[in-house]
Structures are given as C-alpha cells and as structure tokens.
C-alpha cells in the first residue's frame, strides 16, 4: 500500500489534514474528550520509521546512539538519543528489532536529514539504511478496553511497557504490537503492520474505537512524560534535560558513541541543572515547540518540548527548564501563566556504575 493509498483510506473516514498531518476527524474537542475517557484509534503516520539492516547494523548503531542496541532482542523496545559530538540531541528514537532489522521511529519531519547524517558515517560498514515509513503502517490504540479490543483480533499482546509481541496471521508474521505507557486506568499500544495487511487490521479495530488525530496522541505522550525532538528543538538538549536517563534511554556502560563524553560527564558529575516537567499553559493561543518560557523578570528559563490542547481549556505541555526556576514559580509563556503538574515518574535517576 502506497502512502497515497493509505492517505486516501484515512481521508475516506473523514480525516482533516494540515501540512500532511491528521488534525482531527471532524470534532477535535470531542476527540480529546474520548481520548481522556474512552477507547481511541490514531493513525501514526506523523511518525517516521527507519530500517537499519546488514551484518554490521548493530555495531554501527552502537557507535551512534545513547542506548544499548545489543539489548534489542525482538521482545523489547527502548528510547535512544542521537546526538551531535557536543552531546546535543538531533533526534529521539523509539528503537526495536523486528524481522532481522533494527527499526528507529522518530519525528517524521526529521527523517530525511537523519537518514542523510547516518549514511555519512556508514563508510565501509555493511549497513543499509532505508525509509520504512510506508512499508510498516503505524496505528495507535488507547483506552480502558484497549487490551481486550486487541485480544479479539490477536492471540498475544504484551503486558509490560515497552514489551513487544509479534502479530502472526496465516502462519506468517505480519507486524508487531508494542505496549506504551498510558494514563491511569487505560492501556496504550502501537501496532506496526506490513502494508498488505494494514487495511484489514484498521477496519477490524475501528468499530470499537473513536478515530482521533495527532493532537490526541500528543496529549497522551505529555501525560506520560514522553518527550520528542522536533525541527524547532534540534541541538537544544543534552539527553538528561529530556529525562532520557529516567526513561531508560541512556546506557552508561555500553561504550563510546557520538556525544558520549558529554552525556557521561553530566551523569557522573551530577550536573543535571535542567529537567523536563509536565505543565498547563493557560492560553487561548496555541504555543509551539521551541517557544521560550520566562520568569517574572522576563528572563528566559526554559522552552516547550511537547504541546497539545487540553481536553478542558488551555494547553498541556512538556517544558524543559532550569530546576531552580521551576521551583521558584511564576513562569510564563508570553503573558500566559505556566502551571506545573506531576509527572508519572520520579526525576531521581537510578545511578549506574
């Protein structure tokens, strides 16, 4: 199934696109309410997907990213950062192994530049890097009955966050189910399905769910404290600033990779002075990723990492900022107050030797 055919399928369901991204299916406010309270299905084609193949693929990636590629055993996924030599994030990957390849899911807007940069470092290694975004259709399902809905169609679904299960049909493997963190009382999964079987899977699940646009999935990421790197925020963050050490996105024992010296020094010297927090911005105008946050004296103290409409009013956000500025309070986006909430995880990392 080509990208055009898949987009035609989604458009037939009433999808409203803006800049190639699904914003809603006719009622953005109602879809957010459903995301908060019931079962939803979201097309995730706003994400990009890289496939890394070849006998040197693992060794090559091991020298490029913050996490341990060797631990991708086909049963677990993890986050991993891709940094400049100065330790600043160029991209954030959700990485997993499937069908003898390593897959890296990232913000779609970054994909062409990241492919180009990775290929620069392949040199003589036996590695093939391809855009698999149209080969594997990505669907997100979330809600109180998400697990039971999937069990009606698949024999096995993962029960732990970041665990994966193969989707088998007619004695062949057609995709993968990945469990993601979600809000209390809900379950959240991503389905990655080969293009020839995606339409049947989509049609079989949609009757049990409300179709929603990208802002709803973004809202779930914010509630669960999962950051992103966008074109607006490339090279702005050392991985710990986005809580990647808390989210098990950094392995401090794996050896060298690009930017490793800076990331390790920050860890071992205990010099993390900035973190990412969950917040509500009380505004009628939507902020953008990369927008600055200021304190009462109008000094810049942070910036927006993720942003999505709040189901009630204003906007929910993940905001990276100086720890002491967050604790001092009285922070603003433009003239709108920033009210901090509680992340679903502690910001105290487990130290690794």
mmCIF file of C-alpha atoms in Angstrom:
data_model
loop_
_atom_site.group_PDB
_atom_site.id
_atom_site.type_symbol
_atom_site.label_atom_id
_atom_site.label_comp_id
_atom_site.label_asym_id
_atom_site.label_seq_id
_atom_site.Cartn_x
_atom_site.Cartn_y
_atom_site.Cartn_z
ATOM 1 C CA UNK A 1 0.000 0.000 0.000
ATOM 2 C CA UNK A 2 1.491 3.317 -1.021
ATOM 3 C CA UNK A 3 1.373 6.459 1.081
ATOM 4 C CA UNK A 4 -1.213 7.878 -1.326
ATOM 5 C CA UNK A 5 -3.463 4.828 -1.000
ATOM 6 C CA UNK A 6 -3.231 4.858 2.777
ATOM 7 C CA UNK A 7 -3.984 8.589 2.927
ATOM 8 C CA UNK A 8 -6.990 8.015 0.661
ATOM 9 C CA UNK A 9 -8.221 5.337 3.079
ATOM 10 C CA UNK A 10 -7.896 7.675 6.051
ATOM 11 C CA UNK A 11 -9.467 10.606 4.199
ATOM 12 C CA UNK A 12 -12.494 8.422 3.446
ATOM 13 C CA UNK A 13 -13.008 8.177 7.221
ATOM 14 C CA UNK A 14 -13.261 11.969 7.448
ATOM 15 C CA UNK A 15 -9.661 12.822 8.359
ATOM 16 C CA UNK A 16 -8.802 16.511 8.207
ATOM 17 C CA UNK A 17 -5.162 17.100 7.248
ATOM 18 C CA UNK A 18 -2.966 20.113 7.836
ATOM 19 C CA UNK A 19 0.566 20.064 6.393
ATOM 20 C CA UNK A 20 0.204 16.347 5.799
ATOM 21 C CA UNK A 21 -0.745 15.590 9.427
ATOM 22 C CA UNK A 22 -4.166 14.426 10.634
ATOM 23 C CA UNK A 23 -5.550 17.082 12.973
ATOM 24 C CA UNK A 24 -8.961 15.528 13.633
ATOM 25 C CA UNK A 25 -11.888 13.607 12.155
ATOM 26 C CA UNK A 26 -14.433 16.393 12.335
ATOM 27 C CA UNK A 27 -14.583 17.359 16.009
ATOM 28 C CA UNK A 28 -11.215 17.988 17.676
ATOM 29 C CA UNK A 29 -12.684 18.856 21.083
ATOM 30 C CA UNK A 30 -14.867 15.744 21.221
ATOM 31 C CA UNK A 31 -11.930 13.550 20.194
ATOM 32 C CA UNK A 32 -9.862 14.875 23.102
ATOM 33 C CA UNK A 33 -12.696 14.029 25.488
ATOM 34 C CA UNK A 34 -12.809 10.494 24.087
ATOM 35 C CA UNK A 35 -9.032 10.212 24.482
ATOM 36 C CA UNK A 36 -9.397 11.139 28.119
ATOM 37 C CA UNK A 37 -12.304 8.790 28.839
ATOM 38 C CA UNK A 38 -12.792 6.024 26.265
ATOM 39 C CA UNK A 39 -11.128 3.980 23.503
ATOM 40 C CA UNK A 40 -9.440 5.723 20.588
ATOM 41 C CA UNK A 41 -7.617 4.717 17.403
ATOM 42 C CA UNK A 42 -4.998 7.018 15.868
ATOM 43 C CA UNK A 43 -3.109 6.820 12.589
ATOM 44 C CA UNK A 44 0.559 7.415 13.451
ATOM 45 C CA UNK A 45 1.866 8.318 10.019
ATOM 46 C CA UNK A 46 3.098 11.591 11.541
ATOM 47 C CA UNK A 47 5.994 9.468 12.795
ATOM 48 C CA UNK A 48 8.840 8.379 10.546
ATOM 49 C CA UNK A 49 10.383 4.920 10.520
ATOM 50 C CA UNK A 50 13.925 3.952 9.603
ATOM 51 C CA UNK A 51 15.020 0.371 8.951
ATOM 52 C CA UNK A 52 18.682 -0.481 9.611
ATOM 53 C CA UNK A 53 19.791 -3.733 8.011
ATOM 54 C CA UNK A 54 23.017 -5.622 7.310
ATOM 55 C CA UNK A 55 25.542 -7.713 9.196
ATOM 56 C CA UNK A 56 27.199 -4.616 10.695
ATOM 57 C CA UNK A 57 23.920 -2.870 11.622
ATOM 58 C CA UNK A 58 24.141 -3.435 15.380
ATOM 59 C CA UNK A 59 27.824 -2.495 15.596
ATOM 60 C CA UNK A 60 27.228 0.622 13.509
ATOM 61 C CA UNK A 61 24.274 1.854 15.588
ATOM 62 C CA UNK A 62 26.078 1.039 18.820
ATOM 63 C CA UNK A 63 28.546 3.790 17.952
ATOM 64 C CA UNK A 64 25.831 6.302 17.090
ATOM 65 C CA UNK A 65 23.117 6.270 19.770
ATOM 66 C CA UNK A 66 22.826 6.613 23.548
ATOM 67 C CA UNK A 67 21.272 3.242 24.328
ATOM 68 C CA UNK A 68 22.461 -0.370 24.025
ATOM 69 C CA UNK A 69 21.404 -1.621 20.606
ATOM 70 C CA UNK A 70 22.534 -5.137 21.538
ATOM 71 C CA UNK A 71 19.680 -5.337 24.059
ATOM 72 C CA UNK A 72 17.045 -5.122 21.293
ATOM 73 C CA UNK A 73 16.060 -8.778 21.331
ATOM 74 C CA UNK A 74 12.796 -8.649 19.386
ATOM 75 C CA UNK A 75 10.773 -8.676 22.600
ATOM 76 C CA UNK A 76 11.504 -5.204 23.961
ATOM 77 C CA UNK A 77 11.741 -1.644 22.663
ATOM 78 C CA UNK A 78 13.538 1.332 24.178
ATOM 79 C CA UNK A 79 14.169 5.022 23.688
ATOM 80 C CA UNK A 80 17.533 6.143 22.376
ATOM 81 C CA UNK A 81 19.017 9.543 21.630
ATOM 82 C CA UNK A 82 21.066 10.555 18.604
ATOM 83 C CA UNK A 83 23.499 13.339 19.482
ATOM 84 C CA UNK A 84 25.998 15.732 17.993
ATOM 85 C CA UNK A 85 29.627 15.432 19.150
ATOM 86 C CA UNK A 86 28.735 18.101 21.745
ATOM 87 C CA UNK A 87 26.082 15.811 23.219
ATOM 88 C CA UNK A 88 23.081 17.742 21.886
ATOM 89 C CA UNK A 89 20.099 15.760 20.641
ATOM 90 C CA UNK A 90 19.453 15.625 16.917
ATOM 91 C CA UNK A 91 16.628 13.101 17.275
ATOM 92 C CA UNK A 92 14.888 10.858 19.747
ATOM 93 C CA UNK A 93 14.272 7.282 18.594
ATOM 94 C CA UNK A 94 11.875 4.596 19.742
ATOM 95 C CA UNK A 95 14.004 1.587 18.773
ATOM 96 C CA UNK A 96 13.066 -2.070 18.366
ATOM 97 C CA UNK A 97 14.122 -5.171 16.460
ATOM 98 C CA UNK A 98 11.791 -6.899 14.026
ATOM 99 C CA UNK A 99 12.261 -9.334 11.156
ATOM 100 C CA UNK A 100 16.072 -9.257 11.448
ATOM 101 C CA UNK A 101 16.221 -5.464 11.216
ATOM 102 C CA UNK A 102 16.577 -2.616 13.696
ATOM 103 C CA UNK A 103 13.821 -0.022 13.407
ATOM 104 C CA UNK A 104 14.065 3.565 14.614
ATOM 105 C CA UNK A 105 10.847 5.554 14.947
ATOM 106 C CA UNK A 106 11.206 9.332 15.138
ATOM 107 C CA UNK A 107 9.557 12.624 14.316
ATOM 108 C CA UNK A 108 8.672 12.477 10.610
ATOM 109 C CA UNK A 109 9.962 15.985 9.895
ATOM 110 C CA UNK A 110 13.482 14.956 10.920
ATOM 111 C CA UNK A 111 13.656 11.797 8.858
ATOM 112 C CA UNK A 112 15.358 12.989 5.618
ATOM 113 C CA UNK A 113 18.143 14.828 7.457
ATOM 114 C CA UNK A 114 18.713 11.962 9.902
ATOM 115 C CA UNK A 115 18.956 9.419 7.069
ATOM 116 C CA UNK A 116 21.497 11.637 5.331
ATOM 117 C CA UNK A 117 23.557 12.081 8.503
ATOM 118 C CA UNK A 118 23.567 8.393 9.424
ATOM 119 C CA UNK A 119 24.648 7.417 5.909
ATOM 120 C CA UNK A 120 27.632 9.762 6.209
ATOM 121 C CA UNK A 121 29.032 7.530 8.944
ATOM 122 C CA UNK A 122 28.418 4.134 7.343
ATOM 123 C CA UNK A 123 31.696 4.260 5.386
ATOM 124 C CA UNK A 124 32.673 0.654 4.568
ATOM 125 C CA UNK A 125 30.342 -0.991 7.067
ATOM 126 C CA UNK A 126 27.831 -3.487 5.720
ATOM 127 C CA UNK A 127 24.781 -1.459 6.639
ATOM 128 C CA UNK A 128 21.666 -0.475 4.696
ATOM 129 C CA UNK A 129 19.559 2.461 5.913
ATOM 130 C CA UNK A 130 16.093 2.835 4.385
ATOM 131 C CA UNK A 131 12.910 4.809 4.931
ATOM 132 C CA UNK A 132 10.361 2.185 6.024
ATOM 133 C CA UNK A 133 7.582 4.667 6.805
ATOM 134 C CA UNK A 134 5.310 3.362 4.033
ATOM 135 C CA UNK A 135 6.255 -0.302 4.459
ATOM 136 C CA UNK A 136 5.007 -0.512 8.048
ATOM 137 C CA UNK A 137 1.703 1.239 8.813
ATOM 138 C CA UNK A 138 1.601 2.561 12.381
ATOM 139 C CA UNK A 139 -1.636 2.617 14.388
ATOM 140 C CA UNK A 140 -2.110 3.701 17.999
ATOM 141 C CA UNK A 141 -4.861 2.405 20.260
ATOM 142 C CA UNK A 142 -5.565 3.668 23.773
ATOM 143 C CA UNK A 143 -8.343 3.345 26.314
ATOM 144 C CA UNK A 144 -9.803 1.408 29.234
ATOM 145 C CA UNK A 145 -10.575 -1.584 26.972
ATOM 146 C CA UNK A 146 -7.611 -1.301 24.581
ATOM 147 C CA UNK A 147 -6.139 -4.638 25.645
ATOM 148 C CA UNK A 148 -9.425 -6.522 25.385
ATOM 149 C CA UNK A 149 -10.125 -4.973 21.961
ATOM 150 C CA UNK A 150 -6.778 -6.219 20.655
ATOM 151 C CA UNK A 151 -7.288 -9.664 22.169
ATOM 152 C CA UNK A 152 -10.363 -10.068 19.972
ATOM 153 C CA UNK A 153 -8.109 -9.896 16.932
ATOM 154 C CA UNK A 154 -4.682 -11.109 18.063
ATOM 155 C CA UNK A 155 -3.573 -14.128 20.072
ATOM 156 C CA UNK A 156 -0.910 -12.400 22.108
ATOM 157 C CA UNK A 157 -0.381 -8.835 23.274
ATOM 158 C CA UNK A 158 2.398 -7.519 25.544
ATOM 159 C CA UNK A 159 1.571 -6.775 29.171
ATOM 160 C CA UNK A 160 4.595 -4.677 30.218
ATOM 161 C CA UNK A 161 5.500 -1.192 28.981
ATOM 162 C CA UNK A 162 7.928 -1.299 26.043
ATOM 163 C CA UNK A 163 7.444 -5.049 25.575
ATOM 164 C CA UNK A 164 6.647 -6.240 22.055
ATOM 165 C CA UNK A 165 4.724 -9.186 20.593
ATOM 166 C CA UNK A 166 4.685 -10.435 17.021
ATOM 167 C CA UNK A 167 1.442 -10.338 15.041
ATOM 168 C CA UNK A 168 1.019 -13.687 13.310
ATOM 169 C CA UNK A 169 -1.558 -14.473 10.648
ATOM 170 C CA UNK A 170 -1.859 -17.463 8.309
ATOM 171 C CA UNK A 171 1.455 -18.867 9.541
ATOM 172 C CA UNK A 172 3.363 -15.666 8.822
ATOM 173 C CA UNK A 173 4.431 -12.676 10.884
ATOM 174 C CA UNK A 174 2.798 -9.503 9.596
ATOM 175 C CA UNK A 175 3.742 -6.985 12.264
ATOM 176 C CA UNK A 176 4.408 -6.058 15.841
ATOM 177 C CA UNK A 177 2.452 -4.843 18.875
ATOM 178 C CA UNK A 178 4.288 -2.519 21.250
ATOM 179 C CA UNK A 179 2.931 -1.552 24.675
ATOM 180 C CA UNK A 180 3.432 2.068 25.695
ATOM 181 C CA UNK A 181 2.910 3.913 28.981
ATOM 182 C CA UNK A 182 -0.547 5.445 29.368
ATOM 183 C CA UNK A 183 -2.739 7.304 31.783
ATOM 184 C CA UNK A 184 -4.170 5.617 34.856
ATOM 185 C CA UNK A 185 -6.913 3.110 34.081
ATOM 186 C CA UNK A 186 -6.037 2.911 30.380
ATOM 187 C CA UNK A 187 -3.760 0.785 28.224
ATOM 188 C CA UNK A 188 -1.880 2.106 25.188
ATOM 189 C CA UNK A 189 -0.399 0.170 22.280
ATOM 190 C CA UNK A 190 1.206 0.826 18.939
ATOM 191 C CA UNK A 191 0.623 -1.587 16.069
ATOM 192 C CA UNK A 192 3.185 -1.749 13.275
ATOM 193 C CA UNK A 193 1.751 -3.786 10.415
ATOM 194 C CA UNK A 194 3.086 -4.544 6.957
ATOM 195 C CA UNK A 195 1.369 -2.594 4.208
ATOM 196 C CA UNK A 196 -0.511 -5.560 2.725
ATOM 197 C CA UNK A 197 -2.364 -6.359 5.971
ATOM 198 C CA UNK A 198 -2.822 -2.876 7.446
ATOM 199 C CA UNK A 199 -6.226 -2.079 5.937
ATOM 200 C CA UNK A 200 -7.910 -5.231 7.265
ATOM 201 C CA UNK A 201 -6.459 -4.596 10.723
ATOM 202 C CA UNK A 202 -7.595 -0.974 10.686
ATOM 203 C CA UNK A 203 -11.125 -1.922 9.623
ATOM 204 C CA UNK A 204 -11.410 -4.661 12.236
ATOM 205 C CA UNK A 205 -10.458 -2.384 15.133
ATOM 206 C CA UNK A 206 -12.056 0.958 14.239
ATOM 207 C CA UNK A 207 -15.607 -0.133 15.090
ATOM 208 C CA UNK A 208 -14.581 -0.404 18.736
ATOM 209 C CA UNK A 209 -12.869 2.991 18.910
ATOM 210 C CA UNK A 210 -13.220 6.683 18.138
ATOM 211 C CA UNK A 211 -10.866 7.821 15.376
ATOM 212 C CA UNK A 212 -8.681 10.726 16.526
ATOM 213 C CA UNK A 213 -5.959 12.985 15.138
ATOM 214 C CA UNK A 214 -2.336 13.566 16.092
ATOM 215 C CA UNK A 215 -3.059 16.109 18.886
ATOM 216 C CA UNK A 216 -4.779 13.372 20.899
ATOM 217 C CA UNK A 217 -1.754 11.079 20.679
ATOM 218 C CA UNK A 218 0.486 14.036 21.545
ATOM 219 C CA UNK A 219 -1.670 14.646 24.626
ATOM 220 C CA UNK A 220 -1.110 11.055 25.766
ATOM 221 C CA UNK A 221 2.649 11.452 25.333
ATOM 222 C CA UNK A 222 2.558 14.548 27.520
ATOM 223 C CA UNK A 223 0.510 12.855 30.235
ATOM 224 C CA UNK A 224 3.025 10.007 30.347
ATOM 225 C CA UNK A 225 6.063 12.292 30.251
ATOM 226 C CA UNK A 226 7.373 11.110 26.876
ATOM 227 C CA UNK A 227 9.336 13.893 25.136
ATOM 228 C CA UNK A 228 10.106 14.464 21.475
ATOM 229 C CA UNK A 229 12.697 16.311 19.422
ATOM 230 C CA UNK A 230 11.333 18.445 16.584
ATOM 231 C CA UNK A 231 12.888 20.663 13.926
ATOM 232 C CA UNK A 232 12.431 23.589 16.332
ATOM 233 C CA UNK A 233 14.346 21.914 19.150
ATOM 234 C CA UNK A 234 17.205 20.044 17.464
ATOM 235 C CA UNK A 235 20.560 20.571 19.215
ATOM 236 C CA UNK A 236 18.850 22.257 22.177
ATOM 237 C CA UNK A 237 19.047 19.457 24.734
ATOM 238 C CA UNK A 238 21.554 17.148 26.339
ATOM 239 C CA UNK A 239 19.636 13.829 26.774
ATOM 240 C CA UNK A 240 19.243 14.224 30.552
ATOM 241 C CA UNK A 241 17.420 17.512 30.014
ATOM 242 C CA UNK A 242 14.608 15.482 28.398
ATOM 243 C CA UNK A 243 14.710 12.908 31.225
ATOM 244 C CA UNK A 244 16.157 10.212 28.955
ATOM 245 C CA UNK A 245 18.157 8.798 31.856
ATOM 246 C CA UNK A 246 14.890 8.399 33.795
ATOM 247 C CA UNK A 247 13.176 6.840 30.765
ATOM 248 C CA UNK A 248 15.940 4.245 30.332
ATOM 249 C CA UNK A 249 17.043 5.912 27.116
ATOM 250 C CA UNK A 250 20.746 6.032 28.026
ATOM 251 C CA UNK A 251 23.082 3.142 28.781
ATOM 252 C CA UNK A 252 26.154 4.325 30.658
ATOM 253 C CA UNK A 253 28.028 1.019 30.319
ATOM 254 C CA UNK A 254 27.836 0.383 26.557
ATOM 255 C CA UNK A 255 30.964 2.233 25.488
ATOM 256 C CA UNK A 256 31.608 5.066 23.075
ATOM 257 C CA UNK A 257 29.092 6.766 20.798
ATOM 258 C CA UNK A 258 28.812 10.238 19.321
ATOM 259 C CA UNK A 259 28.407 12.744 22.174
ATOM 260 C CA UNK A 260 29.090 10.101 24.831
ATOM 261 C CA UNK A 261 31.720 12.118 26.704
ATOM 262 C CA UNK A 262 29.336 15.000 27.421
ATOM 263 C CA UNK A 263 26.416 12.723 28.342
ATOM 264 C CA UNK A 264 28.581 10.619 30.679
ATOM 265 C CA UNK A 265 30.175 13.648 32.321
ATOM 266 C CA UNK A 266 26.749 15.113 33.056
ATOM 267 C CA UNK A 267 25.751 11.806 34.663
ATOM 268 C CA UNK A 268 28.812 11.060 36.765
ATOM 269 C CA UNK A 269 29.429 14.608 37.954
ATOM 270 C CA UNK A 270 25.767 15.016 38.886
ATOM 271 C CA UNK A 271 25.491 18.272 36.965
ATOM 272 C CA UNK A 272 21.934 17.997 35.622
ATOM 273 C CA UNK A 273 20.629 21.513 36.152
ATOM 274 C CA UNK A 274 17.673 21.312 33.774
ATOM 275 C CA UNK A 275 14.809 18.839 33.546
ATOM 276 C CA UNK A 276 11.564 18.363 31.638
ATOM 277 C CA UNK A 277 8.301 18.886 33.524
ATOM 278 C CA UNK A 278 4.601 18.494 32.797
ATOM 279 C CA UNK A 279 2.589 21.714 32.791
ATOM 280 C CA UNK A 280 -0.568 23.505 31.684
ATOM 281 C CA UNK A 281 -0.274 26.775 29.770
ATOM 282 C CA UNK A 282 -3.358 28.877 30.365
ATOM 283 C CA UNK A 283 -3.794 30.440 26.936
ATOM 284 C CA UNK A 284 -6.317 30.601 24.116
ATOM 285 C CA UNK A 285 -3.495 30.697 21.542
ATOM 286 C CA UNK A 286 -1.524 27.521 20.870
ATOM 287 C CA UNK A 287 2.202 27.710 21.625
ATOM 288 C CA UNK A 288 4.788 25.890 19.502
ATOM 289 C CA UNK A 289 7.620 23.546 20.337
ATOM 290 C CA UNK A 290 10.768 25.539 20.958
ATOM 291 C CA UNK A 291 8.863 28.563 22.297
ATOM 292 C CA UNK A 292 10.622 30.129 25.263
ATOM 293 C CA UNK A 293 9.431 30.178 28.860
ATOM 294 C CA UNK A 294 10.344 33.187 31.005
ATOM 295 C CA UNK A 295 10.208 34.016 34.700
ATOM 296 C CA UNK A 296 8.649 37.050 36.362
ATOM 297 C CA UNK A 297 11.706 39.133 35.454
ATOM 298 C CA UNK A 298 11.279 38.131 31.773
ATOM 299 C CA UNK A 299 14.489 36.101 31.838
ATOM 300 C CA UNK A 300 14.463 33.019 29.637
ATOM 301 C CA UNK A 301 14.393 29.887 31.816
ATOM 302 C CA UNK A 302 13.107 27.095 29.549
ATOM 303 C CA UNK A 303 11.360 26.045 26.375
ATOM 304 C CA UNK A 304 8.452 23.925 25.185
ATOM 305 C CA UNK A 305 9.258 20.326 24.239
ATOM 306 C CA UNK A 306 5.769 18.918 23.506
ATOM 307 C CA UNK A 307 2.442 20.749 23.243
ATOM 308 C CA UNK A 308 -1.178 19.619 22.814
ATOM 309 C CA UNK A 309 -4.635 21.056 23.527
ATOM 310 C CA UNK A 310 -6.015 20.319 26.973
ATOM 311 C CA UNK A 311 -9.402 18.496 26.885
ATOM 312 C CA UNK A 312 -10.885 21.274 29.020
ATOM 313 C CA UNK A 313 -9.060 24.550 28.402
ATOM 314 C CA UNK A 314 -5.605 25.790 27.506
ATOM 315 C CA UNK A 315 -2.713 23.554 26.508
ATOM 316 C CA UNK A 316 -0.813 20.740 28.148
ATOM 317 C CA UNK A 317 2.928 20.717 27.647
ATOM 318 C CA UNK A 318 6.236 19.163 28.490
ATOM 319 C CA UNK A 319 8.614 22.001 29.312
ATOM 320 C CA UNK A 320 12.392 21.754 29.670
ATOM 321 C CA UNK A 321 13.724 24.326 32.102
ATOM 322 C CA UNK A 322 16.146 25.196 34.856
ATOM 323 C CA UNK A 323 15.313 23.277 38.011
ATOM 324 C CA UNK A 324 15.586 26.294 40.300
ATOM 325 C CA UNK A 325 13.333 28.366 38.021
ATOM 326 C CA UNK A 326 10.629 25.725 38.097
ATOM 327 C CA UNK A 327 10.851 25.531 41.884
ATOM 328 C CA UNK A 328 10.715 29.329 42.213
ATOM 329 C CA UNK A 329 7.433 29.506 40.254
ATOM 330 C CA UNK A 330 5.932 32.496 38.418
ATOM 331 C CA UNK A 331 6.827 31.275 34.945
ATOM 332 C CA UNK A 332 5.126 32.327 31.719
ATOM 333 C CA UNK A 333 4.731 31.607 28.042
ATOM 334 C CA UNK A 334 4.379 35.085 26.620
ATOM 335 C CA UNK A 335 1.962 36.544 29.207
ATOM 336 C CA UNK A 336 0.157 33.268 29.955
ATOM 337 C CA UNK A 337 0.863 31.540 33.294
ATOM 338 C CA UNK A 338 2.542 28.142 33.333
ATOM 339 C CA UNK A 339 1.130 25.816 35.994
ATOM 340 C CA UNK A 340 3.193 22.719 36.686
ATOM 341 C CA UNK A 341 1.693 19.308 37.316
ATOM 342 C CA UNK A 342 3.111 15.929 38.325
ATOM 343 C CA UNK A 343 4.966 13.549 36.057
ATOM 344 C CA UNK A 344 4.133 9.828 36.302
ATOM 345 C CA UNK A 345 7.757 9.055 37.188
ATOM 346 C CA UNK A 346 10.335 10.343 39.662
ATOM 347 C CA UNK A 347 13.079 12.672 38.456
ATOM 348 C CA UNK A 348 15.606 10.973 40.708
ATOM 349 C CA UNK A 349 17.633 8.646 38.424
ATOM 350 C CA UNK A 350 18.971 5.255 39.423
ATOM 351 C CA UNK A 351 22.738 5.675 39.322
ATOM 352 C CA UNK A 352 24.656 3.205 37.176
ATOM 353 C CA UNK A 353 28.275 2.378 37.812
#
